[in-house]
Amino acid sequence: MTDWAGLSLDRPRIMGILNLTPDSFSDGGAYPDVVTAIAAGRAMAESGADIVDVGGESTRPGAEPVSSEEERRRVLPVIDALARAGVLVSIDTRHAATMEAALDAGAGIVNDVSALAHDPAAAPLLARRDCAVILMHMRGDPATMQSLATYEDVSREVTRELAERVAVAEQAGIVRTRLAIDPGFGFAKRSAHSLALLRGLASLTTLRLPIVVGVSRKGFIGQVTGVADPRGREAASLAAGLFALSQGAAILRVHNVLETYHALQMSKVLMTP
Ligand code: HH2
């Protein structure tokens, strides 16, 4: 596996989640001011996060959309401080104006849950900039996506639909070596779809791009374990994440960086005689 976003992908990488939102499904309001948020991002990097994914808009089913202005107000001071401290930052946004401002503030990765479908200005912008780009699978938008969760073979359909988004990105002028893909657990997927997608994750390796996986605390994990509080889903999230790595994932997007880092240390020692 080659480098992506300046990271060698010869070992699994951790992306820590820093949601600067009042309404995210598991950590909404956790970082109420800029100072707390910057400290949390730095702590994630010190605990083993290779990337800190900063988001200013919740995309949970039915979440209120946020304007790009408000989103930028939430994320920019934090991105600027983390980038200055040498942290590799990704910006989790669907808005081209936020992408551009975040890249100017020092972000190295754009993580778009709409795979560049939401904002027509996103693809041409990213063609001009030299950043890495994560294309995540979703259908519709957070308001409509759960009504579009019908699949005959979820792994095959998600792989095909992601291949289409990769083609759109390449046609716009974003070179393939900058791209990573993500099957979008919980986005236009019911729990059974997310489980089938995780079991069949290896199907995505046919696209020969780094695979990002975000299963941390998601609803399907609550469904399996019967744990309603997302913060109580850590152990099962870790099990799902390690399974994803065994099926070809390169990067885990997680809330709990330190325990993920410890699990990867343990796996590495066991797998390297
Ligand atoms: N999941 C969420 C948001 N962004 N990006 C990628 N690449 N993959 C994901 O699975 C993914 C994502 C949703 O989780 P979270 O950020 O924890 O919650 P919310 O959308 O409520 O802020």
GROMACS .gro file of C-alpha atoms and ligand atoms in nm, residues 17 19 21 23-27 53 57-60 92 111 113 134 136 182 184-185 187 212-216 218 253 255, ligand 1:
model
   52
   17ILE     CA    1  -1.320   1.237   1.592
   19ASN     CA    2  -1.709   1.710   1.670
   21THR     CA    3  -2.131   2.049   1.727
   23ASP     CA    4  -2.597   1.786   1.841
   24SER     CA    5  -2.368   1.502   1.730
   25PHE     CA    6  -2.511   1.163   1.821
   26SER     CA    7  -2.251   1.064   2.080
   27ASP     CA    8  -2.026   1.360   2.160
   53ASP     CA    9  -1.114   1.480   1.199
   57GLU     CA   10  -2.213   1.987   1.134
   58SER     CA   11  -2.384   1.674   1.263
   59THR     CA   12  -2.488   1.436   0.987
   60ARG     CA   13  -2.684   1.193   1.204
   92ASP     CA   14  -1.547   1.675   0.789
  111ASN     CA   15  -1.362   1.424   0.447
  113VAL     CA   16  -1.979   1.238   0.365
  134ILE     CA   17  -1.219   1.094   0.153
  136MET     CA   18  -1.790   0.847   0.172
  182ASP     CA   19  -1.543   0.497   0.303
  184GLY     CA   20  -2.045   0.513   0.520
  185PHE     CA   21  -2.173   0.295   0.804
  187PHE     CA   22  -2.561   0.648   0.616
  212VAL     CA   23  -1.158   0.449   0.587
  213VAL     CA   24  -1.406   0.291   0.828
  214GLY     CA   25  -1.623   0.476   1.080
  215VAL     CA   26  -1.811   0.228   1.295
  216SER     CA   27  -1.739   0.394   1.629
  218LYS     CA   28  -2.284   0.370   1.556
  253ARG     CA   29  -1.233   0.680   1.245
  255HIS     CA   30  -1.406   0.849   1.926
  274HH2     N1   31  -1.956   0.922   1.027
  274HH2     C1   32  -2.001   1.038   1.077
  274HH2     C2   33  -1.950   1.161   1.032
  274HH2     N2   34  -1.852   1.165   0.940
  274HH2     N3   35  -1.702   1.054   0.797
  274HH2     C3   36  -1.653   0.939   0.746
  274HH2     N4   37  -1.554   0.942   0.654
  274HH2     N5   38  -1.702   0.817   0.786
  274HH2     C4   39  -1.802   0.805   0.878
  274HH2     O1   40  -1.844   0.691   0.908
  274HH2     C5   41  -1.856   0.925   0.933
  274HH2     C6   42  -1.803   1.050   0.890
  274HH2     C7   43  -2.108   1.035   1.181
  274HH2     O2   44  -2.053   1.016   1.308
  274HH2     P1   45  -2.018   1.133   1.410
  274HH2     O3   46  -1.926   1.233   1.350
  274HH2     O4   47  -1.966   1.069   1.534
  274HH2     O5   48  -2.159   1.197   1.444
  274HH2     P2   49  -2.241   1.322   1.387
  274HH2     O6   50  -2.261   1.306   1.240
  274HH2     O7   51  -2.371   1.315   1.464
  274HH2     O8   52  -2.162   1.446   1.417
   0.00000   0.00000   0.00000
